[in-house]
Coordinates of C-alpha atoms in Angstrom, one line a residue:
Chain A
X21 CA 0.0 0.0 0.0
X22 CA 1.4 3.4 -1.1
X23 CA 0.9 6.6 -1.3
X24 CA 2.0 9.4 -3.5
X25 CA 0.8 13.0 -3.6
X26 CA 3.0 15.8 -5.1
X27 CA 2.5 19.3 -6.4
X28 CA 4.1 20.7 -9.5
X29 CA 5.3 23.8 -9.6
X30 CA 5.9 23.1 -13.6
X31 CA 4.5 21.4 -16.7
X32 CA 3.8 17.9 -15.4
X33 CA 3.6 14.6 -17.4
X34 CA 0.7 12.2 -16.4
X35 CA 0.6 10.0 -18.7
X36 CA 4.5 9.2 -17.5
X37 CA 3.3 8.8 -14.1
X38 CA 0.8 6.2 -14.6
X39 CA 3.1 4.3 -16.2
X40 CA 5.2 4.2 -13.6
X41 CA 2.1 2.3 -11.5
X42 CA 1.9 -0.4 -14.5
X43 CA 3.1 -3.5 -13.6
X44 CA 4.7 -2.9 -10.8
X45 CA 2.7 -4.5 -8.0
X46 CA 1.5 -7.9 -9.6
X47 CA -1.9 -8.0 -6.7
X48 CA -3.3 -4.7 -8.6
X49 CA -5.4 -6.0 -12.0
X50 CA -7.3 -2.7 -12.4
X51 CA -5.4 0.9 -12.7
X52 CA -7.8 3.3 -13.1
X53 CA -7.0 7.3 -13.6
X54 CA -8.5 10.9 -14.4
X55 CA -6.7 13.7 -16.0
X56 CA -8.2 17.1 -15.5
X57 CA -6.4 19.9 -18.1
X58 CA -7.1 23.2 -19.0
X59 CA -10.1 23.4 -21.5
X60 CA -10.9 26.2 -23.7
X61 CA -13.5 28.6 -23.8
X62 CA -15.2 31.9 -23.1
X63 CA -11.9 33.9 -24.1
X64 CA -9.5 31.5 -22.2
X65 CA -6.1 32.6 -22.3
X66 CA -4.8 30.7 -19.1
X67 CA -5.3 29.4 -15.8
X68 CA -3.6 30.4 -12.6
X69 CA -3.3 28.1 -9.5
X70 CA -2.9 29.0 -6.1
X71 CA -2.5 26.9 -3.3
X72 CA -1.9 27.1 0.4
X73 CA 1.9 25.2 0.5
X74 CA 2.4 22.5 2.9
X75 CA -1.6 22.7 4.3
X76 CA -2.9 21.6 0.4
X77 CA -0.2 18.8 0.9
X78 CA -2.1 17.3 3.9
X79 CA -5.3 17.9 2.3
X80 CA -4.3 15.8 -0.2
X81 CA -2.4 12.9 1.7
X82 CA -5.9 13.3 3.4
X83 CA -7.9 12.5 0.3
X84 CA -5.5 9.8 -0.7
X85 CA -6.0 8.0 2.7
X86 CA -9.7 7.9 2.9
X87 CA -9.7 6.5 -0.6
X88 CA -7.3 3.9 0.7
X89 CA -9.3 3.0 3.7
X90 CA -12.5 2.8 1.6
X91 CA -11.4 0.8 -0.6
X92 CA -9.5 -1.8 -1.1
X93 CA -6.2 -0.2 -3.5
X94 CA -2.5 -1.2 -3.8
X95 CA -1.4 2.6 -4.6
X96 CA -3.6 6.3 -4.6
X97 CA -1.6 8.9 -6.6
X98 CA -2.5 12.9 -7.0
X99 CA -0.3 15.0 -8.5
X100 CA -1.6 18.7 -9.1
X101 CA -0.1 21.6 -11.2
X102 CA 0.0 25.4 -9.6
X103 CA 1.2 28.3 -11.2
X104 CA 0.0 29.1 -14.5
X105 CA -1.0 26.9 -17.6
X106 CA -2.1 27.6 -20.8
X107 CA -4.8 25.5 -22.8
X108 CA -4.3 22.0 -22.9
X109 CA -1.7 22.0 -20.5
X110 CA -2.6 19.3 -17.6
X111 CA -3.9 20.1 -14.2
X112 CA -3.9 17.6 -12.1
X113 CA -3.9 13.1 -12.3
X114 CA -5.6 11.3 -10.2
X115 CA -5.0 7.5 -10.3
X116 CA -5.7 4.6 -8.2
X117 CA -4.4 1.2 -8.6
X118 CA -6.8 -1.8 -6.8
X119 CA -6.4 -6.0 -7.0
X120 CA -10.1 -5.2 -9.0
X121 CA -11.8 -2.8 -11.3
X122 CA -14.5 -1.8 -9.2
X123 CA -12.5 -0.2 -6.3
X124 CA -10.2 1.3 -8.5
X125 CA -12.8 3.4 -10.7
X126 CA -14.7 4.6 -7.6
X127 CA -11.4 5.9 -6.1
X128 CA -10.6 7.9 -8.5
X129 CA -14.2 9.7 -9.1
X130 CA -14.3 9.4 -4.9
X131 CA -10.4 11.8 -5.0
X132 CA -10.9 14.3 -7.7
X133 CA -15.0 14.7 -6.7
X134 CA -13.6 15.3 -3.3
X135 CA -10.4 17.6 -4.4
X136 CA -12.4 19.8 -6.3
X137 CA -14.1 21.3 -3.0
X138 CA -11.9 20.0 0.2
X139 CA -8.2 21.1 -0.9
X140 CA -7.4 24.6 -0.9
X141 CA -6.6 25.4 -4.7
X142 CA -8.1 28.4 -6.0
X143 CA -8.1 29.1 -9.9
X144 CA -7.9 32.0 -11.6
X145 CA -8.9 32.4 -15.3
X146 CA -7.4 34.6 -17.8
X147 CA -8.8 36.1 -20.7
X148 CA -8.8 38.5 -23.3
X149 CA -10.5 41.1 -21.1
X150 CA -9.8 40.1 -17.9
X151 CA -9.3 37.7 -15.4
X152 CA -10.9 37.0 -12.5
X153 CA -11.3 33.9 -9.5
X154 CA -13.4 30.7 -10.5
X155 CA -16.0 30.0 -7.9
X156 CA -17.0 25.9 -7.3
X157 CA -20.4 24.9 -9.4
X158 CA -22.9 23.9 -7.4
X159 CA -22.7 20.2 -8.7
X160 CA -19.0 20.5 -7.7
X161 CA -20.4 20.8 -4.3
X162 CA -23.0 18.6 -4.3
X163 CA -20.7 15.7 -5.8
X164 CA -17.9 16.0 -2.7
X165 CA -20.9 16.2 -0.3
X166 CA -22.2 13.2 -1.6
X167 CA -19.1 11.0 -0.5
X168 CA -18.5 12.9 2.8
X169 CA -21.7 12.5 3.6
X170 CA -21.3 8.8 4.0
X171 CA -18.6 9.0 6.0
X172 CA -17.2 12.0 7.3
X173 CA -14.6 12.2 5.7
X174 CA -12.8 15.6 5.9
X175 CA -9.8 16.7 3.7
X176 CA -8.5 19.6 5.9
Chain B
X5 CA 3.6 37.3 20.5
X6 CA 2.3 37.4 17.4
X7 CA -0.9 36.0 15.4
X8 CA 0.1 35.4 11.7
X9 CA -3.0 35.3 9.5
X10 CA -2.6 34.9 5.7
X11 CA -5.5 35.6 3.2
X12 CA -5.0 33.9 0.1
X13 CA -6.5 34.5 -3.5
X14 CA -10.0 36.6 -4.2
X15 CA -9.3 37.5 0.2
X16 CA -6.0 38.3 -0.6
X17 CA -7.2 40.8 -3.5
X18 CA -9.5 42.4 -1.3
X19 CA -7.1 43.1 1.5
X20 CA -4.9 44.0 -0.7
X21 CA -2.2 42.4 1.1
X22 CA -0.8 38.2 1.3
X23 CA -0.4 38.7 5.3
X24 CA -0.6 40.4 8.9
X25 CA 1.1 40.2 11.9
X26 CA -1.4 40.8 14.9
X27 CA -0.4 40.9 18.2
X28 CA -1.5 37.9 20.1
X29 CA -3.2 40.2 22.8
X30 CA -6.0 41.4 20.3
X31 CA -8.2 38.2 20.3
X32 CA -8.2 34.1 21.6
X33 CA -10.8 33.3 19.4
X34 CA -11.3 33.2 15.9
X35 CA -14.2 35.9 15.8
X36 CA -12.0 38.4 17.5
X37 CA -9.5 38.5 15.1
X38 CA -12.5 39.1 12.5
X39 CA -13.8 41.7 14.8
X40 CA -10.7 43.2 15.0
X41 CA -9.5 43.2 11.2
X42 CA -13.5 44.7 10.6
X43 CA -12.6 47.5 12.9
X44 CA -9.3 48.2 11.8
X45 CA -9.6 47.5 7.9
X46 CA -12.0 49.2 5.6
X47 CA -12.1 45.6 3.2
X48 CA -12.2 43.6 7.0
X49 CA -16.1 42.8 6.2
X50 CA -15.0 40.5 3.8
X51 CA -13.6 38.3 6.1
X52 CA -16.5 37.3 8.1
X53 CA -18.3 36.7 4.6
X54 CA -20.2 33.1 5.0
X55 CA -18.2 31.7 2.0
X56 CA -15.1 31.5 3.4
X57 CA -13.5 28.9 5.3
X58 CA -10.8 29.7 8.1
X59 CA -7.5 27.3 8.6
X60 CA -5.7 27.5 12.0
X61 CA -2.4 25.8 11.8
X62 CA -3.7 23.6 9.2
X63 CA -6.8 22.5 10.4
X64 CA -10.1 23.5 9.7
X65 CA -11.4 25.9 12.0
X66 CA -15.1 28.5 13.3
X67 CA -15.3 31.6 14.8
X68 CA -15.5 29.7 18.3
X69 CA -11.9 27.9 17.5
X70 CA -9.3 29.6 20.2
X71 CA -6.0 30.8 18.7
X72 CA -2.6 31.8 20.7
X73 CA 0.8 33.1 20.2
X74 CA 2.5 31.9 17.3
X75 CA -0.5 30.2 15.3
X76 CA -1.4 30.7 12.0
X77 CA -4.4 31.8 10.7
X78 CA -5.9 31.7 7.3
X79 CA -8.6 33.1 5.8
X80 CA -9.7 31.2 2.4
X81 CA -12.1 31.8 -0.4
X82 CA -14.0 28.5 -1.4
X83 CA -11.6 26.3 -2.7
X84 CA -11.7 25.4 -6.8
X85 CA -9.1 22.7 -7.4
X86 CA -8.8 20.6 -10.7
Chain C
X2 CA -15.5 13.1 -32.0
X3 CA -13.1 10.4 -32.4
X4 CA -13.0 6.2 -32.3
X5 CA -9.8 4.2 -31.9
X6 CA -10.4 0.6 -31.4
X7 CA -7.2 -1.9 -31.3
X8 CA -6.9 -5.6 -30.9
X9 CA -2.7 -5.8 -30.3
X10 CA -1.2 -9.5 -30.6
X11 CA 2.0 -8.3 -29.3
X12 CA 2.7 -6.0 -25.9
X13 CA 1.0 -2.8 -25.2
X14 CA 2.0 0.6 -23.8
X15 CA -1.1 1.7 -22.0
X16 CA 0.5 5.1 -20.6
X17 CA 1.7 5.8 -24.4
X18 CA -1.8 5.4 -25.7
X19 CA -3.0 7.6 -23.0
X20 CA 0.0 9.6 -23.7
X21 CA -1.4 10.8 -27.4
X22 CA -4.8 11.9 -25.8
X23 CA -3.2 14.2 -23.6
X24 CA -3.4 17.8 -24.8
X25 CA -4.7 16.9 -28.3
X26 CA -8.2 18.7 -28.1
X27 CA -8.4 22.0 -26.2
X28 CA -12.6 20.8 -26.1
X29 CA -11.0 17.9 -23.6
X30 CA -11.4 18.9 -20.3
X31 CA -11.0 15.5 -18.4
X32 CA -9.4 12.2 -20.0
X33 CA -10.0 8.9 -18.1
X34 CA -8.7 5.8 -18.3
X35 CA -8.8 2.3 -17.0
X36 CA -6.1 -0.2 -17.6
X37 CA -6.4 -4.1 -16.7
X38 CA -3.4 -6.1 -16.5
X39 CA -2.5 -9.4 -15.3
X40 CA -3.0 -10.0 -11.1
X41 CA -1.4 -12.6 -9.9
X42 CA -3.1 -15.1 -7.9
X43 CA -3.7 -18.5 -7.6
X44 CA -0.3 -20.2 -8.8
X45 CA -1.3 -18.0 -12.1
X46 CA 2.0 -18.0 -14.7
X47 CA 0.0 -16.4 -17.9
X48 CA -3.0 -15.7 -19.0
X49 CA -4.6 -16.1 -22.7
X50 CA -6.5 -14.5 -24.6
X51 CA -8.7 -15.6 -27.8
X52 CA -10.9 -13.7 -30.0
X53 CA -13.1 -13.4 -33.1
X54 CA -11.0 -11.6 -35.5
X55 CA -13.0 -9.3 -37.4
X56 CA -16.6 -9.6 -34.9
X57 CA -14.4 -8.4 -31.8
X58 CA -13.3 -5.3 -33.3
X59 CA -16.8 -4.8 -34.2
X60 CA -18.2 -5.3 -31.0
X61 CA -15.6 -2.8 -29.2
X62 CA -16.4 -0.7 -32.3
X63 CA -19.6 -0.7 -31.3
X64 CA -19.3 -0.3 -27.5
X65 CA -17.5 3.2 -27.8
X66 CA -19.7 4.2 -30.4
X67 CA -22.7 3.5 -27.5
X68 CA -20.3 5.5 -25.3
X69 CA -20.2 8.4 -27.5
X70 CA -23.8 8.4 -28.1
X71 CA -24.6 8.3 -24.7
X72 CA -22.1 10.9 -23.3
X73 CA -20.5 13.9 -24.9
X74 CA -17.3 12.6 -25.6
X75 CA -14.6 14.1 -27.6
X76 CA -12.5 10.8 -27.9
X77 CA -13.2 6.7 -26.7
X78 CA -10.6 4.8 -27.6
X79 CA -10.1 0.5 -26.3
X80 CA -7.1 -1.2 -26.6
X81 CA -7.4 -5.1 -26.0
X82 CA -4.3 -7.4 -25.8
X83 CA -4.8 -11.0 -27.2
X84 CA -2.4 -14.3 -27.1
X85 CA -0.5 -14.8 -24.1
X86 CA 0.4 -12.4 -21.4
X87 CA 2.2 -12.9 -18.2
X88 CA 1.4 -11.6 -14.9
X89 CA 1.8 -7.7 -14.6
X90 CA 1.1 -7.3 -18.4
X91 CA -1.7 -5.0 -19.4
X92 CA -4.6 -6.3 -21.3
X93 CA -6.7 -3.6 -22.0
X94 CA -6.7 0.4 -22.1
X95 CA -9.9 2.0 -22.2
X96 CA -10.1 5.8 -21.9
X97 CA -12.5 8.4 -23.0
X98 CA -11.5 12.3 -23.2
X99 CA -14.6 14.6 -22.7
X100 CA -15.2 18.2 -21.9
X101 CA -16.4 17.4 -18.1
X102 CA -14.8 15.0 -15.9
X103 CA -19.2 13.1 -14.9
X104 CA -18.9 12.1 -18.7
X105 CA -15.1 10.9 -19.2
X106 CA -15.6 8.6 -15.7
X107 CA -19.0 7.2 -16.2
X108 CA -18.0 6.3 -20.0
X109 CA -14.8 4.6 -19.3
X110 CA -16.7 2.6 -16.7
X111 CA -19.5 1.9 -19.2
X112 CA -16.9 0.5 -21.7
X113 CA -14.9 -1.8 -19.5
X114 CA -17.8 -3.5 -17.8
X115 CA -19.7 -4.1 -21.3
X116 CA -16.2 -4.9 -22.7
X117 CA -16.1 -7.6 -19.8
X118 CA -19.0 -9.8 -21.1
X119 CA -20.6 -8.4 -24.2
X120 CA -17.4 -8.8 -26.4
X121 CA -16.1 -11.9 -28.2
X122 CA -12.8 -12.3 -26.0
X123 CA -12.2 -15.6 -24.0
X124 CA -9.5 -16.1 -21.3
X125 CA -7.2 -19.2 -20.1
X126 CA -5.7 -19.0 -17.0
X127 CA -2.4 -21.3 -17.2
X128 CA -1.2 -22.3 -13.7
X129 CA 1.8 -24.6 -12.9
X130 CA -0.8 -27.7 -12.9
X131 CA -2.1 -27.0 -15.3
X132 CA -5.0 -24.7 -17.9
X133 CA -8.7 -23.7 -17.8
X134 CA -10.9 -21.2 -19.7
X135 CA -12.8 -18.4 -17.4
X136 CA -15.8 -17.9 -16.6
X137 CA -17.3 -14.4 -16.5
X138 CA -18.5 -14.0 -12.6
X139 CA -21.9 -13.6 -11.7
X140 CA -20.8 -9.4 -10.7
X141 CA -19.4 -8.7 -14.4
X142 CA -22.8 -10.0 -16.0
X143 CA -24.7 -8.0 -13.9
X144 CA -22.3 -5.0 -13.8
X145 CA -23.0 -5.1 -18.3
X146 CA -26.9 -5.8 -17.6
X147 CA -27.1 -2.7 -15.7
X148 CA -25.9 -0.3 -18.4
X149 CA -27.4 -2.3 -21.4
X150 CA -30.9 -3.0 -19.5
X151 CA -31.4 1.3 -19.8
X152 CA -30.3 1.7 -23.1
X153 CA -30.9 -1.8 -25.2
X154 CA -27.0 -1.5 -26.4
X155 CA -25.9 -4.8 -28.0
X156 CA -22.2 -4.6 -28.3
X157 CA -22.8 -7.9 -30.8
Chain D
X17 CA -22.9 -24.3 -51.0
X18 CA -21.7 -24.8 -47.1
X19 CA -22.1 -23.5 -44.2
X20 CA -18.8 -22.5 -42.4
X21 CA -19.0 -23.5 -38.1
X22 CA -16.6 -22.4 -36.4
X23 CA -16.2 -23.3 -32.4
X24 CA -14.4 -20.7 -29.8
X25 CA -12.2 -21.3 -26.5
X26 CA -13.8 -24.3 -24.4
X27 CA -16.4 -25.0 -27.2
X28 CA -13.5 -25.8 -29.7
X29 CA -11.6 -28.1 -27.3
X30 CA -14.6 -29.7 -26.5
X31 CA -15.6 -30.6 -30.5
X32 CA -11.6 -31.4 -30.8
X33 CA -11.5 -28.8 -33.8
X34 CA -11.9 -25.1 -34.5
X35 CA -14.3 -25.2 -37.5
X36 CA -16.9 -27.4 -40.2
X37 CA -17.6 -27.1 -43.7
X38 CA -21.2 -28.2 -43.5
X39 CA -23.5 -28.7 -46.9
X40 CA -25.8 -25.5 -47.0
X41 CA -28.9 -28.4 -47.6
X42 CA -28.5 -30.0 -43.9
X43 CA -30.0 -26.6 -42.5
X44 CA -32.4 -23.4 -42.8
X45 CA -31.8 -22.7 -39.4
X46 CA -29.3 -22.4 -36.7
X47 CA -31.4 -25.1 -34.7
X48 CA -31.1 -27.8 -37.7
X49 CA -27.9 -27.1 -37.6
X50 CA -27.2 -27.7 -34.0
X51 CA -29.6 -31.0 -34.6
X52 CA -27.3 -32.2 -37.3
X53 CA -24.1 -31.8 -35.0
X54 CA -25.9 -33.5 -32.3
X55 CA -26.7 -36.3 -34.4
X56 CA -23.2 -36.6 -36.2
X57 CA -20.8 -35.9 -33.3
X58 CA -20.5 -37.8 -30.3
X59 CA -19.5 -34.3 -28.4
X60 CA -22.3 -32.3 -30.4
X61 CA -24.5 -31.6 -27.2
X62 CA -22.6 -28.8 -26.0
X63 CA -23.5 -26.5 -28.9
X64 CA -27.3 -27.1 -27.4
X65 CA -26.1 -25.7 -23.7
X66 CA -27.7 -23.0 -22.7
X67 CA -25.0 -20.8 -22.2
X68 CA -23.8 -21.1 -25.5
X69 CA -23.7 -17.8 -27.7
X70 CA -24.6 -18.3 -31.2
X71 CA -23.1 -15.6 -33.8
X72 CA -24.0 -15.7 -37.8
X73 CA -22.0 -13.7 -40.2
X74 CA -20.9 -11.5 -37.0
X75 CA -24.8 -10.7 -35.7
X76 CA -25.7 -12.3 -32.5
X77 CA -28.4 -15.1 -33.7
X78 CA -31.2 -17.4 -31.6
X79 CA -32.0 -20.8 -32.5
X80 CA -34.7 -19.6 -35.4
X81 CA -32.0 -17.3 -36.8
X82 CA -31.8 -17.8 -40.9
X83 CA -28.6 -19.5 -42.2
X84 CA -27.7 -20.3 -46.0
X85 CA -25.2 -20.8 -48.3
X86 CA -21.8 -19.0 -47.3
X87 CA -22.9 -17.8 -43.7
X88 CA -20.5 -18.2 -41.0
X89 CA -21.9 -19.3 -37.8
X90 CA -19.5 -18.9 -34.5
X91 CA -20.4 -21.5 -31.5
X92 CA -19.0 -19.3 -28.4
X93 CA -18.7 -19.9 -24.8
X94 CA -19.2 -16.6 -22.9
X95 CA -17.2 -14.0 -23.1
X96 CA -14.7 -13.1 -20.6
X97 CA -12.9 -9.9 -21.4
X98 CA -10.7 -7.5 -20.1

């Protein structure tokens, strides 16, 4: 059982660190990940990532421990960007390696549901005109709630 | 004997500032710091906004949490990671 | 909107494959992926895999096609090994790149549990006494009949 | 004028070969085909279990299914994937 949360100051690869979690621990049949990256849209120039150093860390770890708690994994990886990142450029991986399929996919929708709203990152877009601080959606909200709910988890 | 409170992002922009120093004598609780910055600050309101979420040494914290010499106290907007 | 189905007789790079969707469409918001490969377990040495050349493509074919419909995808792409793996190979990729991460999740778990039972592969477990085919467990039939029951997909 | 039968994973061990050439005349439908293995071969029963998935020219078929001259009809066990 590992755990490996990291922040990246600068451009990050994920596709490089899943493959480091491929075949390397021969009880994990299911690897299962999500790449968020910047999207384009309404003007977007960039994106600009705060977060609070050494706190986000722990919220993180946090995260990654509930999910390996809850379910049954081999590994929980989260690796975020900060600082700024032009479109197309990735954010953040999420990945979760599990003997099966099942508790591999829910920890990964479990971590990034839960990241979006319970680690301190704040986001700032840039456009043409402007930029200015991204609030959470609602659903963002609503979908973190709906795992904490259950168990009280808290990533802070 | 000081209080160190950081605002960070939107919070920072409306303060107009990353951090403070406060003397530990000006509050042991969470809402007297807030009380205090309100008073002292012009953008202070902001602080005691219901959005944001306060950290004291890393932990999640209220208005009622008690705070001492040396701790660190910020003041967050809602968080937007990923 | 983009397909890419592969059946690969010889070893895969999962992480490459996952690599090329990476920063390719600035619509892609969230890219997920799940990746099987071979758990050890049970004296296992290798594993094998058989399928219909020709009707198994069409059946994954037809899977992410289902996915696309059914989700606003911008990519869905399955990679499925065949012939003989050992343990810690991978055996399948499936990934889906979407504008919002809801979609990219709930497709790429759509795909691999239709995948599991609703496409023409067959697997031989080889053990050091000896070989038997797989059956599909009782969880991976219902795990297909739940997405297929609300939408009448036939991957075959 | 046949009928190719091919047999997949445990099906083909069982049958002790991977396909058939039958004459297109013994059948008009997957059933008379099954009835003509079971007749013929010793192991032709297991084509008739219940589990068995029946595929013609790549379309997933039922015992009434159609079959003539040049069809291809796949005797599968079930799947097991990824």
């Amino acid at each position: 059982m590992s755990i490996q949360v990291r922040i990246l100051p600068e451009a990050m690869d994920p596709a490089a660190s899943l493959a480091e979690l491929c075949g390397r621990d021969s009880e994990a049949g299911a690897i299962s990940s999500f790449i968020g990256q910047v999207r384009s849209g309404d003007d977007l120039i960039a994106l600009e990532l705060e977060h609070y150093p050494g706190v986000t860390e722990a919220a993180l770890e946090g995260i990654a421990q509930a999910a390996m708690q809850r379910w049954s994994l081999t590994e929980a990886r989260i690796i975020h960007r900060v600082g700024r990142m032009e479109v197309g450029e990735p954010i953040v991986l999420v990945a979760a390696a599990a003997p099966h399929r099942r508790a591999a996919l829910a920890a990964v929708e479990f971590m990034i549901d839960v990241l979006k709203t319970q680690a301190p990152f704040w986001k700032k877009e840039y456009t043409r005109t402007g930029s200015h601080w991204i609030e959470p959606r609602d659903e963002d909200h609503a979908a973190a709630e709906g795992w904490l709910r259950s168990t009280q988890d808290q990533a802070v | 004997m000081t209080l160190n409170i950081r605002y960070f992002a939107s919070l920072r922009d409306e303060m107009g500032r990353s951090q403070d120093a406060l003397d530990a004598a000006v509050a042991n609780q969470v809402s007297g710091i807030i009380a205090h910055l309100k008073d002292r600050d012009e953008k202070g309101w902001v602080l005691a906004e219901p959005f944001v979420r306060i950290i004291v040494n890393g932990v999640v914290a209220h208005a009622e949490t008690p705070v001492a010499d040396g701790d660190e106290i910020a003041f967050c907007p809602p968080f937007s990671g990923g």
